[in-house]
Amino acid sequence: MSHSPRSCRRATFLISTSLDRPLTRRERLGLRIHLIVCPACRRYRKQVRRLRAFIAGIPRGGLPVSFLKTQFSPEARDRMIAALQAAEDAPGG
Amino acid sequence: MKLVNRAGRTTTERARHRRCAETGSSVPSRANDDRPGGDRAPRAPDDTHAPDEVTAAADPASWVDEHGGYLFRFALHRVGCVETAEDLVQETFLAALRSARSFEGRSSFRTWLTGVLRHKIVDRMRQGQPAADGTIDAFERWSEGLFKDNGKWRRGPQAWRPLPGNDDERTELTKAIENCLGKLPPQTAEMFVLREQHDVPADRLADSLGITTAHLWVRLHRARLALRKCLESSWFQEDRR
C-alpha cells in the first residue's frame, strides 16, 4: 500500500478511519495537505460523511443487523455432539 | 502486482480452488440474542476476566450449545468459511475432551477452549489450506483495484444528487443501501451496520468479533469504499432521472 501523502488510497483510508478513531496529528496533517490538492478525495469525504449521517438516521430495524450466518447448522451441531459422545465412549478416551 | 494485506500475507496466492461460499443474507438471522453490544458480548480470548463460569461442564456434549456459537463466530471471522469453521470447532471440542485435564481453571473454560481453537486455526493455515474465503479475497482485490499503482483514483467519485428529502425517497435509498450491503462479504456488511447504524464503538466491536481494531478499520474502510461506489451507480447519479 502506498503511504505517499499523494496517495488517494491512503487518504481514503484516513478519511474512513477518522470516523472510527481520532487520527494522530501526523495523519491529520497528511490528510489535510492531501485534501487541499485533491478534489476527488474531498468529494469522497463529503459523500462518506453524508452516507454516515443518513445511515445513522435510519430507524432501528430499517437495516438487517446480520448478513452473516452466526450459528452453525443443526446438522453440524448433531455431528459435533455425536463425535464428542463417540470420543467419550471410546476406550481409553 | 502483488498485494500484501495487513497480516503480511499475499492475496494473490491464496484460495482459488475452494467451494466454500458464504450463504450470507439468505440465512435467517439467529444473531439477535448474542450480538456485540449485548451485556454478554464475547470477550477477547486473552482476557482472563471473561465473564463465564470457571468450570468445565461435566457433560462434553453440552459444550456444543454452551460454547459452540462463540467458537464458531471466532473461527468464521478468521477463516471466512462456514464449513471450515464448523470443522475447526469440532476439532477443538475433540482436542479439549482429550486434554481436559490440562485445563487448570486459571482462566475461564471458554477462554481455554478459544486458545485451543486458535492453535487449530494456525495449524490449518500451516497445512496450506486456504485461510480465507474467496469472497473476502475477491472483495479485497476489488477495493484495491479502485486505485492505480501510484495510489491515485482510477475513476474518482462522481457528483451526487442531494440526499432524499421525502419519506418515499428515504425508503428507496434505505433499500438501495441494503441491496448494496448484500453484495459485500456478510461479515463486512454486519460490522458496517453495527458500527454505522447502531453506533457500536470500534474497539468494542473489534473485541466482540475477535479481530484487532486495525483489522476492523481496514474492513470498515473497504465497506465504505464499496458502498459508496455501489450507491453511486444505483442511486446517486445525477443524471439518473
XYZ file of N, CA, C and O in Angstrom, chain B residues 87-218:
528
model
N -15.692 -27.341 11.030
C -14.677 -28.385 11.246
C -13.761 -28.025 12.407
O -13.463 -28.858 13.263
N -13.312 -26.786 12.399
C -12.359 -26.353 13.416
C -12.966 -26.406 14.804
O -12.302 -26.787 15.771
N -14.235 -26.035 14.895
C -14.894 -26.065 16.201
C -15.008 -27.506 16.684
O -14.720 -27.811 17.850
N -15.376 -28.389 15.785
C -15.470 -29.803 16.167
C -14.108 -30.330 16.622
O -14.000 -30.997 17.652
N -13.071 -30.022 15.857
C -11.724 -30.457 16.235
C -11.338 -29.906 17.611
O -10.688 -30.580 18.408
N -11.747 -28.674 17.847
C -11.436 -28.045 19.132
C -12.078 -28.802 20.292
O -11.437 -29.088 21.302
N -13.352 -29.143 20.111
C -14.046 -29.882 21.177
C -13.384 -31.235 21.425
O -13.216 -31.652 22.568
N -13.024 -31.908 20.339
C -12.417 -33.234 20.500
C -11.062 -33.123 21.193
O -10.733 -33.919 22.075
N -10.293 -32.115 20.786
C -8.994 -31.911 21.430
C -9.193 -31.565 22.900
O -8.451 -32.027 23.774
N -10.225 -30.778 23.180
C -10.496 -30.381 24.566
C -10.857 -31.600 25.410
O -10.448 -31.720 26.564
N -11.610 -32.493 24.798
C -12.006 -33.704 25.502
C -10.773 -34.524 25.883
O -10.677 -35.061 26.987
N -9.833 -34.622 24.932
C -8.621 -35.421 25.174
C -7.736 -34.803 26.255
O -7.043 -35.509 26.967
N -7.756 -33.468 26.299
C -6.779 -32.841 27.196
C -7.438 -31.999 28.274
O -6.861 -31.059 28.777
N -8.676 -32.364 28.613
C -9.413 -31.548 29.581
C -8.663 -31.432 30.911
O -8.851 -30.476 31.650
N -7.790 -32.414 31.166
C -7.069 -32.360 32.436
C -6.052 -31.220 32.469
O -5.672 -30.744 33.518
N -5.607 -30.809 31.268
C -4.632 -29.720 31.246
C -5.301 -28.367 31.493
O -4.644 -27.341 31.620
N -6.651 -28.376 31.514
C -7.354 -27.143 31.875
C -7.265 -26.954 33.379
O -7.745 -27.782 34.155
N -6.589 -25.892 33.771
C -6.270 -25.745 35.185
C -7.166 -24.767 35.923
O -6.962 -24.496 37.090
N -8.120 -24.246 35.212
C -9.040 -23.346 35.888
C -8.468 -21.975 36.187
O -9.034 -21.210 36.939
N -7.308 -21.693 35.582
C -6.748 -20.354 35.813
C -7.475 -19.315 34.968
O -7.500 -18.144 35.284
N -8.020 -19.770 33.854
C -8.850 -18.879 33.057
C -10.216 -19.535 32.953
O -10.415 -20.635 33.433
N -11.149 -18.845 32.300
C -12.456 -19.467 32.154
C -12.325 -20.609 31.155
O -11.399 -20.649 30.339
N -13.268 -21.529 31.219
C -13.236 -22.676 30.319
C -13.328 -22.210 28.871
O -12.639 -22.715 27.997
N -14.164 -21.193 28.636
C -14.320 -20.696 27.269
C -13.013 -20.105 26.750
O -12.633 -20.289 25.612
N -12.327 -19.359 27.613
C -11.054 -18.778 27.219
C -10.062 -19.871 26.839
O -9.335 -19.764 25.856
N -10.084 -20.927 27.642
C -9.195 -22.050 27.372
C -9.529 -22.701 26.032
O -8.665 -22.970 25.211
N -10.834 -22.927 25.815
C -11.272 -23.505 24.539
C -10.831 -22.624 23.363
O -10.396 -23.116 22.327
N -10.965 -21.324 23.552
C -10.607 -20.404 22.481
C -9.115 -20.510 22.157
O -8.717 -20.435 20.995
N -8.315 -20.727 23.204
C -6.887 -20.929 22.991
C -6.624 -22.171 22.141
O -5.797 -22.155 21.225
N -7.360 -23.245 22.460
C -7.224 -24.475 21.667
C -7.610 -24.189 20.213
O -6.910 -24.584 19.272
N -8.719 -23.482 20.040
C -9.186 -23.156 18.685
C -8.151 -22.344 17.908
O -7.897 -22.593 16.730
N -7.560 -21.373 18.583
C -6.511 -20.576 17.941
C -5.428 -21.464 17.338
O -4.974 -21.247 16.223
N -4.992 -22.462 18.135
C -3.959 -23.377 17.647
C -4.440 -24.154 16.426
O -3.707 -24.348 15.469
N -5.695 -24.563 16.485
C -6.266 -25.310 15.352
C -6.258 -24.441 14.096
O -5.982 -24.922 13.000
N -6.594 -23.166 14.266
C -6.634 -22.265 13.105
C -5.234 -22.107 12.517
O -5.038 -22.182 11.304
N -4.257 -21.922 13.402
C -2.878 -21.774 12.939
C -2.408 -23.038 12.219
O -1.819 -22.975 11.136
N -2.727 -24.200 12.827
C -2.359 -25.475 12.187
C -2.944 -25.567 10.791
O -2.282 -25.953 9.840
N -4.203 -25.215 10.706
C -4.906 -25.310 9.427
C -4.217 -24.436 8.379
O -4.052 -24.826 7.236
N -3.785 -23.262 8.793
C -3.114 -22.362 7.847
C -1.763 -22.938 7.434
O -1.355 -22.812 6.293
N -1.072 -23.577 8.398
C 0.233 -24.167 8.082
C 0.110 -25.299 7.088
O 0.982 -25.521 6.282
N -1.002 -26.019 7.186
C -1.191 -27.129 6.254
C -1.420 -26.631 4.832
O -1.613 -27.403 3.917
N -1.448 -25.360 4.678
C -1.588 -24.798 3.341
C -3.021 -24.749 2.868
O -3.284 -24.478 1.716
N -3.945 -25.002 3.776
C -5.327 -24.877 3.344
C -5.708 -23.406 3.324
O -5.215 -22.626 4.116
N -6.587 -23.067 2.412
C -6.919 -21.654 2.253
C -7.350 -21.032 3.575
O -8.135 -21.633 4.306
N -6.822 -19.890 3.850
C -7.115 -19.246 5.116
C -8.365 -18.397 5.049
O -8.978 -18.127 6.054
N -8.702 -17.974 3.872
C -9.827 -17.055 3.804
C -10.743 -17.409 2.651
O -10.338 -17.988 1.656
N -11.959 -17.063 2.838
C -12.978 -17.323 1.845
C -12.741 -16.490 0.589
O -12.291 -15.359 0.662
N -13.045 -17.051 -0.542
C -12.877 -16.350 -1.812
C -13.565 -15.002 -1.849
O -13.052 -14.055 -2.437
N -14.718 -14.900 -1.208
C -15.429 -13.624 -1.292
C -14.620 -12.503 -0.649
O -14.576 -11.404 -1.163
N -13.963 -12.799 0.473
C -13.198 -11.755 1.140
C -11.985 -11.371 0.294
O -11.692 -10.200 0.104
N -11.313 -12.381 -0.236
C -10.175 -12.109 -1.117
C -10.577 -11.292 -2.329
O -9.936 -10.312 -2.680
N -11.661 -11.741 -2.953
C -12.101 -11.070 -4.166
C -12.470 -9.626 -3.843
O -12.153 -8.706 -4.595
N -13.088 -9.428 -2.698
C -13.513 -8.101 -2.287
C -12.303 -7.205 -2.031
O -12.274 -6.032 -2.416
N -11.299 -7.799 -1.400
C -10.079 -7.053 -1.124
C -9.413 -6.617 -2.439
O -8.997 -5.474 -2.581
N -9.343 -7.550 -3.364
C -8.732 -7.214 -4.661
C -9.538 -6.132 -5.365
O -8.994 -5.215 -5.943
N -10.868 -6.274 -5.263
C -11.724 -5.300 -5.923
C -11.465 -3.901 -5.359
O -11.307 -2.933 -6.094
N -11.401 -3.799 -4.035
C -11.242 -2.462 -3.462
C -9.851 -1.901 -3.752
O -9.695 -0.701 -3.942
N -8.845 -2.779 -3.797
C -7.513 -2.296 -4.183
C -7.533 -1.767 -5.617
O -6.837 -0.816 -5.956
N -8.337 -2.414 -6.453
C -8.388 -2.060 -7.872
C -9.055 -0.723 -8.151
O -9.049 -0.243 -9.281
N -9.653 -0.109 -7.122
C -10.232 1.219 -7.316
C -9.143 2.261 -7.543
O -9.406 3.356 -8.023
N -7.909 1.897 -7.152
C -6.803 2.844 -7.249
C -5.726 2.307 -8.181
O -5.548 1.108 -8.318
N -5.026 3.233 -8.805
C -3.911 2.839 -9.660
C -2.697 2.506 -8.798
O -2.695 2.741 -7.590
N -1.663 1.989 -9.429
C -0.472 1.598 -8.674
C 0.149 2.786 -7.922
O 0.755 2.617 -6.872
N -0.007 3.969 -8.468
C 0.565 5.136 -7.784
C -0.352 5.672 -6.682
O -0.076 6.713 -6.089
N -1.466 4.957 -6.423
C -2.344 5.359 -5.330
C -3.444 6.332 -5.716
O -4.283 6.677 -4.892
N -3.445 6.766 -6.964
C -4.496 7.708 -7.395
C -5.764 6.956 -7.781
O -5.717 5.811 -8.212
N -6.888 7.635 -7.681
C -8.167 7.046 -8.091
C -8.097 6.619 -9.556
O -7.589 7.363 -10.396
N -8.630 5.453 -9.837
C -8.803 5.084 -11.234
C -9.919 5.935 -11.835
O -9.794 6.507 -12.898
N -11.043 5.963 -11.124
C -12.132 6.857 -11.507
C -12.680 7.442 -10.210
O -13.263 6.714 -9.397
N -12.469 8.698 -10.024
C -12.842 9.330 -8.764
C -14.352 9.383 -8.586
O -15.103 9.113 -9.514
N -14.785 9.736 -7.368
C -16.220 9.854 -7.095
C -16.879 10.872 -8.024
O -16.291 11.916 -8.316
N -18.066 10.555 -8.463
C -18.816 11.464 -9.324
C -19.741 12.340 -8.469
O -20.010 12.010 -7.314
N -20.213 13.412 -9.093
C -21.125 14.290 -8.356
C -22.414 13.556 -8.031
O -22.886 12.736 -8.819
N -22.945 13.829 -6.845
C -24.180 13.175 -6.409
C -25.331 14.170 -6.379
O -25.144 15.343 -6.085
N -26.530 13.626 -6.625
C -27.693 14.454 -6.329
C -27.872 14.484 -4.806
O -27.298 13.659 -4.097
N -28.684 15.418 -4.313
C -28.791 15.573 -2.846
C -29.422 14.347 -2.190
O -30.096 13.559 -2.847
N -29.208 14.230 -0.887
C -29.872 13.185 -0.113
C -31.384 13.402 -0.208
O -31.842 14.524 -0.401
N -32.143 12.339 -0.035
C -33.595 12.444 -0.206
C -34.237 13.358 0.825
O -33.816 13.391 1.979
N -35.276 14.082 0.365
C -35.975 14.969 1.268
C -37.245 14.335 1.800
O -37.649 14.595 2.930
N -37.880 13.485 1.010
C -39.171 12.954 1.490
C -39.070 11.479 1.861
O -38.106 10.793 1.539
N -40.118 11.006 2.554
C -40.067 9.663 3.119
C -39.958 8.571 2.070
O -39.253 7.585 2.266
N -40.655 8.758 0.953
C -40.596 7.725 -0.086
C -39.173 7.543 -0.574
O -38.686 6.434 -0.730
N -38.524 8.669 -0.806
C -37.154 8.595 -1.305
C -36.208 8.030 -0.255
O -35.276 7.308 -0.577
N -36.485 8.361 0.989
C -35.660 7.791 2.066
C -35.774 6.277 2.091
O -34.791 5.559 2.235
N -36.993 5.810 1.988
C -37.204 4.357 1.974
C -36.480 3.729 0.796
O -35.843 2.685 0.913
N -36.566 4.424 -0.328
C -35.925 3.908 -1.536
C -34.410 3.830 -1.355
O -33.780 2.832 -1.717
N -33.839 4.877 -0.776
C -32.385 4.873 -0.562
C -31.987 3.809 0.465
O -30.970 3.127 0.301
N -32.805 3.656 1.516
C -32.507 2.616 2.509
C -32.483 1.245 1.844
O -31.603 0.424 2.104
N -33.444 1.021 0.949
C -33.466 -0.256 0.217
C -32.203 -0.417 -0.622
O -31.621 -1.500 -0.700
N -31.808 0.682 -1.273
C -30.615 0.620 -2.121
C -29.378 0.301 -1.284
O -28.505 -0.471 -1.698
N -29.334 0.879 -0.069
C -28.202 0.606 0.826
C -28.191 -0.866 1.223
O -27.158 -1.541 1.164
N -29.370 -1.366 1.583
C -29.449 -2.773 1.981
C -29.010 -3.676 0.825
O -28.267 -4.647 1.001
N -29.456 -3.318 -0.345
C -29.106 -4.078 -1.533
C -27.592 -4.077 -1.776
O -26.983 -5.107 -2.058
N -26.999 -2.908 -1.637
C -25.547 -2.801 -1.841
C -24.787 -3.560 -0.747
O -23.779 -4.210 -1.022
N -25.276 -3.476 0.491
C -24.597 -4.199 1.571
C -24.660 -5.701 1.347
O -23.750 -6.435 1.707
N -25.732 -6.138 0.701
C -25.877 -7.554 0.408
C -24.814 -8.072 -0.540
O -24.622 -9.269 -0.671
N -24.142 -7.157 -1.228
C -23.084 -7.574 -2.151
C -21.715 -7.667 -1.482
O -20.765 -8.131 -2.096
N -21.626 -7.180 -0.257
C -20.351 -7.270 0.466
C -20.227 -8.654 1.091
O -21.213 -9.343 1.261
N -19.013 -9.042 1.469
C -18.910 -10.250 2.287
C -19.762 -10.049 3.538
O -19.740 -8.974 4.130
N -20.553 -11.040 3.919
C -21.519 -10.842 5.000
C -20.922 -10.353 6.309
O -21.539 -9.529 6.996
N -19.737 -10.819 6.647
C -19.138 -10.359 7.901
C -18.869 -8.858 7.848
O -19.050 -8.132 8.816
N -18.421 -8.413 6.668
C -18.102 -6.998 6.494
C -19.366 -6.155 6.577
O -19.386 -5.105 7.230
N -20.429 -6.637 5.944
C -21.691 -5.895 5.991
C -22.198 -5.802 7.423
O -22.667 -4.747 7.864
N -22.073 -6.890 8.153
C -22.557 -6.903 9.526
C -21.800 -5.887 10.386
O -22.394 -5.104 11.124
N -20.476 -5.898 10.268
C -19.731 -4.970 11.125
C -20.018 -3.526 10.727
O -20.044 -2.644 11.563
N -20.273 -3.318 9.450
C -20.590 -1.967 8.993
C -21.904 -1.477 9.609
O -21.983 -0.357 10.121
N -22.918 -2.314 9.572
C -24.221 -1.906 10.116
C -24.124 -1.663 11.625
O -24.668 -0.692 12.144
N -23.406 -2.545 12.317
C -23.274 -2.368 13.765
C -22.539 -1.073 14.087
O -22.867 -0.363 15.027
N -21.555 -0.761 13.269
C -20.786 0.460 13.508
C -21.593 1.693 13.134
O -21.685 2.646 13.907
N -22.177 1.709 11.952
C -22.765 2.930 11.420
C -24.196 3.179 11.872
O -24.572 4.300 12.135
N -24.994 2.115 11.930
C -26.377 2.362 12.314
C -26.570 2.220 13.810
O -27.312 2.979 14.423
N -25.872 1.254 14.394
C -26.057 1.006 15.826
C -25.003 1.699 16.679
O -25.038 1.631 17.894
N -24.046 2.317 16.010
C -23.056 3.132 16.694
C -22.290 2.361 17.770
O -21.988 2.889 18.838
N -21.988 1.119 17.505
C -21.156 0.339 18.426
C -19.727 0.877 18.319
O -19.205 0.996 17.217
N -19.103 1.228 19.446
C -17.738 1.754 19.376
C -16.794 0.753 18.712
O -16.934 -0.450 18.907
N -15.843 1.274 17.931
C -14.980 0.406 17.135
C -14.211 -0.591 17.999
O -14.090 -1.767 17.637
N -13.715 -0.142 19.152
C -12.903 -1.079 19.945
C -13.753 -2.213 20.511
O -13.342 -3.358 20.531
N -14.989 -1.871 20.913
C -15.846 -2.923 21.441
C -16.284 -3.889 20.333
O -16.398 -5.092 20.536
N -16.507 -3.317 19.169
C -16.912 -4.142 18.032
C -15.796 -5.123 17.670
O -16.029 -6.317 17.494
N -14.573 -4.612 17.579
C -13.439 -5.479 17.244
C -13.281 -6.570 18.289
O -13.090 -7.749 17.970
N -13.425 -6.178 19.530
C -13.306 -7.118 20.640
C -14.317 -8.251 20.509
O -13.985 -9.433 20.603
N -15.549 -7.873 20.240
C -16.589 -8.895 20.205
C -16.478 -9.777 18.964
O -16.968 -10.896 18.954
N -15.848 -9.262 17.918
C -15.674 -10.079 16.714
C -14.384 -10.886 16.776
O -14.114 -11.702 15.898
N -13.560 -10.619 17.793
C -12.312 -11.350 17.911
C -11.285 -10.948 16.871
O -10.448 -11.745 16.471
N -11.360 -9.714 16.367
C -10.332 -9.236 15.439
C -9.669 -7.993 16.049
O -10.189 -7.419 17.005
N -8.536 -7.596 15.493
C -7.871 -6.413 16.024
C -8.591 -5.161 15.525
O -9.272 -5.184 14.500
N -8.405 -4.063 16.248
C -9.036 -2.823 15.794
C -8.454 -2.400 14.443
O -9.167 -1.898 13.586
N -7.148 -2.646 14.246
C -6.525 -2.269 12.963
C -7.208 -3.003 11.807
O -7.489 -2.415 10.755
N -7.495 -4.254 12.043
C -8.187 -5.047 11.020
C -9.592 -4.495 10.788
O -10.069 -4.369 9.656
N -10.249 -4.149 11.878
C -11.601 -3.598 11.764
C -11.607 -2.309 10.934
O -12.461 -2.113 10.082
N -10.650 -1.426 11.182
C -10.607 -0.164 10.429
C -10.478 -0.428 8.931
O -11.130 0.229 8.114
N -9.638 -1.404 8.597
C -9.452 -1.716 7.179
C -10.738 -2.267 6.576
O -11.154 -1.870 5.479
